[in-house]
PDB file of C-alpha atoms in Angstrom:
ATOM      1  CA  UNK R 388       0.218   0.160  -0.164  1.00  0.00           C
ATOM      2  CA  UNK R 389       1.289   3.321  -1.155  1.00  0.00           C
ATOM      3  CA  UNK R 390       1.768   6.142   1.564  1.00  0.00           C
ATOM      4  CA  UNK R 391       2.372   9.881   1.541  1.00  0.00           C
ATOM      5  CA  UNK R 392       2.279  12.463   3.881  1.00  0.00           C
ATOM      6  CA  UNK R 393       2.479  16.171   3.827  1.00  0.00           C
ATOM      7  CA  UNK R 394       2.231  19.133   6.046  1.00  0.00           C
ATOM      8  CA  UNK R 395      -0.533  21.819   5.321  1.00  0.00           C
ATOM      9  CA  UNK R 396      -0.288  25.353   6.410  1.00  0.00           C
ATOM     10  CA  UNK R 397      -4.296  25.029   6.885  1.00  0.00           C
ATOM     11  CA  UNK R 398      -6.728  23.723   9.208  1.00  0.00           C
ATOM     12  CA  UNK R 399      -8.474  20.392   8.914  1.00  0.00           C
ATOM     13  CA  UNK R 400     -11.543  21.921   7.965  1.00  0.00           C
ATOM     14  CA  UNK R 401     -10.137  23.803   4.935  1.00  0.00           C
ATOM     15  CA  UNK R 402      -8.685  20.214   3.707  1.00  0.00           C
ATOM     16  CA  UNK R 403     -12.325  18.958   3.998  1.00  0.00           C
ATOM     17  CA  UNK R 404     -13.866  22.482   2.269  1.00  0.00           C
ATOM     18  CA  UNK R 405     -11.889  20.913  -1.051  1.00  0.00           C
ATOM     19  CA  UNK R 406     -12.852  17.409  -0.679  1.00  0.00           C
ATOM     20  CA  UNK R 407     -16.691  18.218  -0.320  1.00  0.00           C
ATOM     21  CA  UNK R 408     -16.600  20.073  -3.413  1.00  0.00           C
ATOM     22  CA  UNK R 409     -16.878  17.195  -6.112  1.00  0.00           C
ATOM     23  CA  UNK R 410     -16.397  19.425  -8.781  1.00  0.00           C
ATOM     24  CA  UNK R 411     -12.881  20.511  -7.756  1.00  0.00           C
ATOM     25  CA  UNK R 412     -11.659  16.608  -8.152  1.00  0.00           C
ATOM     26  CA  UNK R 413      -9.778  17.092 -11.260  1.00  0.00           C
ATOM     27  CA  UNK R 414      -7.958  20.255  -9.890  1.00  0.00           C
ATOM     28  CA  UNK R 415      -6.260  17.999  -7.127  1.00  0.00           C
ATOM     29  CA  UNK R 416      -6.478  14.224  -8.416  1.00  0.00           C
ATOM     30  CA  UNK R 417      -3.513  13.608 -10.599  1.00  0.00           C
ATOM     31  CA  UNK R 418      -4.860  11.580 -13.749  1.00  0.00           C
ATOM     32  CA  UNK R 419      -8.377  13.129 -13.546  1.00  0.00           C
ATOM     33  CA  UNK R 420      -9.371  15.452 -16.519  1.00  0.00           C
ATOM     34  CA  UNK R 421     -12.656  16.608 -16.086  1.00  0.00           C
ATOM     35  CA  UNK R 422     -16.002  16.125 -14.254  1.00  0.00           C
ATOM     36  CA  UNK R 423     -19.142  15.024 -15.971  1.00  0.00           C
ATOM     37  CA  UNK R 424     -21.411  14.715 -12.562  1.00  0.00           C
ATOM     38  CA  UNK R 425     -21.279  15.091  -8.837  1.00  0.00           C
ATOM     39  CA  UNK R 426     -24.059  13.257  -6.851  1.00  0.00           C
ATOM     40  CA  UNK R 427     -26.662  15.652  -5.297  1.00  0.00           C
ATOM     41  CA  UNK R 428     -25.570  14.411  -1.922  1.00  0.00           C
ATOM     42  CA  UNK R 429     -21.720  14.235  -2.373  1.00  0.00           C
ATOM     43  CA  UNK R 430     -19.742  13.759  -0.247  1.00  0.00           C
ATOM     44  CA  UNK R 431     -22.181  11.315   1.726  1.00  0.00           C
ATOM     45  CA  UNK R 432     -21.234   7.608   1.826  1.00  0.00           C
ATOM     46  CA  UNK R 433     -22.534   5.772  -1.388  1.00  0.00           C
ATOM     47  CA  UNK R 434     -22.438   9.129  -3.409  1.00  0.00           C
ATOM     48  CA  UNK R 435     -20.811   9.021  -6.473  1.00  0.00           C
ATOM     49  CA  UNK R 436     -18.356  11.607  -8.675  1.00  0.00           C
ATOM     50  CA  UNK R 437     -18.513  10.875 -12.403  1.00  0.00           C
ATOM     51  CA  UNK R 438     -15.436  11.992 -14.012  1.00  0.00           C
ATOM     52  CA  UNK R 439     -12.796  11.169 -17.062  1.00  0.00           C
ATOM     53  CA  UNK R 440      -9.198  10.415 -16.640  1.00  0.00           C
ATOM     54  CA  UNK R 441      -6.789  10.394 -19.299  1.00  0.00           C
ATOM     55  CA  UNK R 442      -5.827  12.948 -22.088  1.00  0.00           C
ATOM     56  CA  UNK R 443      -7.893  13.496 -25.058  1.00  0.00           C
ATOM     57  CA  UNK R 444      -8.749  11.964 -27.236  1.00  0.00           C
ATOM     58  CA  UNK R 445      -7.844   9.187 -25.163  1.00  0.00           C
ATOM     59  CA  UNK R 446     -10.264   9.687 -22.349  1.00  0.00           C
ATOM     60  CA  UNK R 447     -12.214   6.977 -19.971  1.00  0.00           C
ATOM     61  CA  UNK R 448     -15.438   8.012 -18.436  1.00  0.00           C
ATOM     62  CA  UNK R 449     -15.839   6.463 -14.922  1.00  0.00           C
ATOM     63  CA  UNK R 450     -16.808   6.973 -11.219  1.00  0.00           C
ATOM     64  CA  UNK R 451     -15.261   7.395  -7.756  1.00  0.00           C
ATOM     65  CA  UNK R 452     -17.969   6.419  -4.999  1.00  0.00           C
ATOM     66  CA  UNK R 453     -17.500   7.689  -1.105  1.00  0.00           C
ATOM     67  CA  UNK R 454     -16.779   4.282   1.305  1.00  0.00           C
ATOM     68  CA  UNK R 455     -16.217   6.587   4.518  1.00  0.00           C
ATOM     69  CA  UNK R 456     -16.794  10.170   4.992  1.00  0.00           C
ATOM     70  CA  UNK R 457     -15.850  11.783   8.771  1.00  0.00           C
ATOM     71  CA  UNK R 458     -14.957  15.131   8.518  1.00  0.00           C
ATOM     72  CA  UNK R 459     -12.767  16.742   9.202  1.00  0.00           C
ATOM     73  CA  UNK R 460     -10.844  13.561   9.920  1.00  0.00           C
ATOM     74  CA  UNK R 461     -10.927  11.140   7.022  1.00  0.00           C
ATOM     75  CA  UNK R 462     -12.409  10.277   3.508  1.00  0.00           C
ATOM     76  CA  UNK R 463     -12.282   6.727   1.734  1.00  0.00           C
ATOM     77  CA  UNK R 464     -12.949   6.332  -1.860  1.00  0.00           C
ATOM     78  CA  UNK R 465     -13.500   3.644  -4.167  1.00  0.00           C
ATOM     79  CA  UNK R 466     -11.738   4.941  -7.562  1.00  0.00           C
ATOM     80  CA  UNK R 467     -12.899   3.260 -10.585  1.00  0.00           C
ATOM     81  CA  UNK R 468     -10.598   3.399 -13.437  1.00  0.00           C
ATOM     82  CA  UNK R 469     -11.662   0.731 -15.948  1.00  0.00           C
ATOM     83  CA  UNK R 470     -10.158  -1.373 -17.847  1.00  0.00           C
ATOM     84  CA  UNK R 471      -7.144  -0.187 -15.383  1.00  0.00           C
ATOM     85  CA  UNK R 472      -9.574  -1.364 -12.339  1.00  0.00           C
ATOM     86  CA  UNK R 473      -9.997  -0.150  -8.860  1.00  0.00           C
ATOM     87  CA  UNK R 474      -8.486   1.623  -6.232  1.00  0.00           C
ATOM     88  CA  UNK R 475      -9.149   2.234  -2.472  1.00  0.00           C
ATOM     89  CA  UNK R 476      -7.823   5.767  -1.347  1.00  0.00           C
ATOM     90  CA  UNK R 477      -7.724   6.691   2.416  1.00  0.00           C
ATOM     91  CA  UNK R 478      -7.326  10.156   2.948  1.00  0.00           C
ATOM     92  CA  UNK R 479      -6.796  11.063   6.785  1.00  0.00           C
ATOM     93  CA  UNK R 480      -6.383  14.485   7.998  1.00  0.00           C
ATOM     94  CA  UNK R 481      -5.067  15.461  11.400  1.00  0.00           C
ATOM     95  CA  UNK R 482      -4.268  18.565  13.288  1.00  0.00           C
ATOM     96  CA  UNK R 483      -0.529  20.085  13.591  1.00  0.00           C
ATOM     97  CA  UNK R 484       0.707  22.844  15.442  1.00  0.00           C
ATOM     98  CA  UNK R 485       1.659  24.459  12.062  1.00  0.00           C
ATOM     99  CA  UNK R 486      -1.499  23.379  10.216  1.00  0.00           C
ATOM    100  CA  UNK R 487      -2.384  20.106   9.820  1.00  0.00           C
ATOM    101  CA  UNK R 488      -0.727  16.696   8.297  1.00  0.00           C
ATOM    102  CA  UNK R 489      -2.621  14.848   5.431  1.00  0.00           C
ATOM    103  CA  UNK R 490      -1.891  11.350   4.410  1.00  0.00           C
ATOM    104  CA  UNK R 491      -2.651   9.481   1.368  1.00  0.00           C
ATOM    105  CA  UNK R 492      -2.922   5.923   1.062  1.00  0.00           C
ATOM    106  CA  UNK R 493      -3.784   4.008  -1.671  1.00  0.00           C
ATOM    107  CA  UNK R 494      -3.737   0.894  -3.286  1.00  0.00           C
ATOM    108  CA  UNK R 495      -5.162  -1.301  -6.539  1.00  0.00           C
ATOM    109  CA  UNK R 496      -8.016  -3.468  -5.192  1.00  0.00           C
ATOM    110  CA  UNK R 497      -9.205  -5.261  -8.140  1.00  0.00           C
ATOM    111  CA  UNK R 498      -8.747  -5.542 -11.994  1.00  0.00           C
ATOM    112  CA  UNK R 499      -5.490  -5.623 -13.679  1.00  0.00           C
ATOM    113  CA  UNK R 500      -4.228  -2.927 -11.848  1.00  0.00           C
ATOM    114  CA  UNK R 501      -3.828  -5.233  -8.620  1.00  0.00           C
ATOM    115  CA  UNK R 502      -1.827  -7.648 -10.422  1.00  0.00           C
ATOM    116  CA  UNK R 503       1.018  -5.323 -10.816  1.00  0.00           C
ATOM    117  CA  UNK R 504       3.792  -6.177  -8.470  1.00  0.00           C
ATOM    118  CA  UNK R 505       3.069  -4.248  -5.380  1.00  0.00           C
ATOM    119  CA  UNK R 506       6.517  -2.636  -5.180  1.00  0.00           C
ATOM    120  CA  UNK R 507       6.028  -1.069  -8.801  1.00  0.00           C
ATOM    121  CA  UNK R 508       2.696  -0.208  -8.434  1.00  0.00           C
ATOM    122  CA  UNK R 509       3.561   1.260  -5.012  1.00  0.00           C
ATOM    123  CA  UNK R 510       6.239   3.335  -6.323  1.00  0.00           C
ATOM    124  CA  UNK R 511       3.996   4.894  -9.364  1.00  0.00           C
ATOM    125  CA  UNK R 512       1.338   5.509  -6.659  1.00  0.00           C
ATOM    126  CA  UNK R 513       3.899   7.457  -4.455  1.00  0.00           C
ATOM    127  CA  UNK R 514       5.027   9.515  -7.161  1.00  0.00           C
ATOM    128  CA  UNK R 515       1.431  10.354  -8.392  1.00  0.00           C
ATOM    129  CA  UNK R 516      -0.012  11.007  -4.820  1.00  0.00           C
ATOM    130  CA  UNK R 517       2.939  13.244  -3.746  1.00  0.00           C
ATOM    131  CA  UNK R 518       1.938  15.618  -6.801  1.00  0.00           C
ATOM    132  CA  UNK R 519      -1.875  15.013  -5.876  1.00  0.00           C
ATOM    133  CA  UNK R 520      -1.003  16.158  -2.067  1.00  0.00           C
ATOM    134  CA  UNK R 521       0.879  19.314  -3.772  1.00  0.00           C
ATOM    135  CA  UNK R 522      -2.209  20.265  -5.473  1.00  0.00           C
ATOM    136  CA  UNK R 523      -4.197  19.587  -2.656  1.00  0.00           C
ATOM    137  CA  UNK R 524      -2.191  21.815  -0.481  1.00  0.00           C
ATOM    138  CA  UNK R 525      -2.542  24.975  -3.243  1.00  0.00           C
ATOM    139  CA  UNK R 526      -6.370  24.391  -2.969  1.00  0.00           C
ATOM    140  CA  UNK R 527      -6.536  24.008   0.728  1.00  0.00           C
ATOM    141  CA  UNK R 528      -4.227  26.688   1.602  1.00  0.00           C
ATOM    142  CA  UNK R 529      -5.178  29.221  -0.913  1.00  0.00           C
ATOM    143  CA  UNK R 530      -9.112  28.762  -0.005  1.00  0.00           C
ATOM    144  CA  UNK R 531      -8.154  28.776   3.855  1.00  0.00           C
ATOM    145  CA  UNK R 532     -10.816  30.095   6.254  1.00  0.00           C
ATOM    146  CA  UNK R 533      -7.939  31.500   8.470  1.00  0.00           C
ATOM    147  CA  UNK R 534      -5.058  33.800   7.221  1.00  0.00           C
ATOM    148  CA  UNK R 535      -1.448  32.062   7.566  1.00  0.00           C
ATOM    149  CA  UNK R 536       1.973  33.200   7.443  1.00  0.00           C
ATOM    150  CA  UNK R 537       3.238  31.099   4.754  1.00  0.00           C
ATOM    151  CA  UNK R 538       2.050  28.590   2.786  1.00  0.00           C
ATOM    152  CA  UNK R 539       3.641  25.293   1.679  1.00  0.00           C
ATOM    153  CA  UNK R 540       3.815  26.557  -1.759  1.00  0.00           C
ATOM    154  CA  UNK R 541       5.597  29.361  -0.547  1.00  0.00           C
ATOM    155  CA  UNK R 542       8.156  27.523   1.336  1.00  0.00           C
ATOM    156  CA  UNK R 543       8.860  25.658  -2.008  1.00  0.00           C
ATOM    157  CA  UNK R 544       9.650  28.807  -3.443  1.00  0.00           C
ATOM    158  CA  UNK R 545      12.302  29.537  -0.823  1.00  0.00           C
ATOM    159  CA  UNK R 546      13.787  26.316  -1.185  1.00  0.00           C
ATOM    160  CA  UNK R 547      14.292  26.486  -4.872  1.00  0.00           C
TER     161      UNK R 547
END
């Protein structure tokens, strides 16, 4: 199972404000390219996002379903991307003195993706989810309900 963690300069509620807006999904999820529909009850358990992944003209339409929604702590999704398969994505958010820690755990659970050797799949997911957390940080910190002295994006500019 792939795990990525990132410290964000915002509150857990700020992160869940982004997660609760299904129309923002392709803004933070690497590979998702467009939204087709968001269930009215999103993000209640059992509700779905209808999205596409890939790059035009090779787009594949599919859906992601909420398994657990426990704001501002946890969101568990079943991400479907057939013909590649399905993945279980567990997003956990914990308060931290400098903002919050966000951890994404992901594993292929069905279809051809689940047959890929675990070390190979974990490496690919690690790289993808590092960028996913990077994008989520931009959105959550940028939309933060409280002012912050510095965002993690500003820290990256200083380090570069």
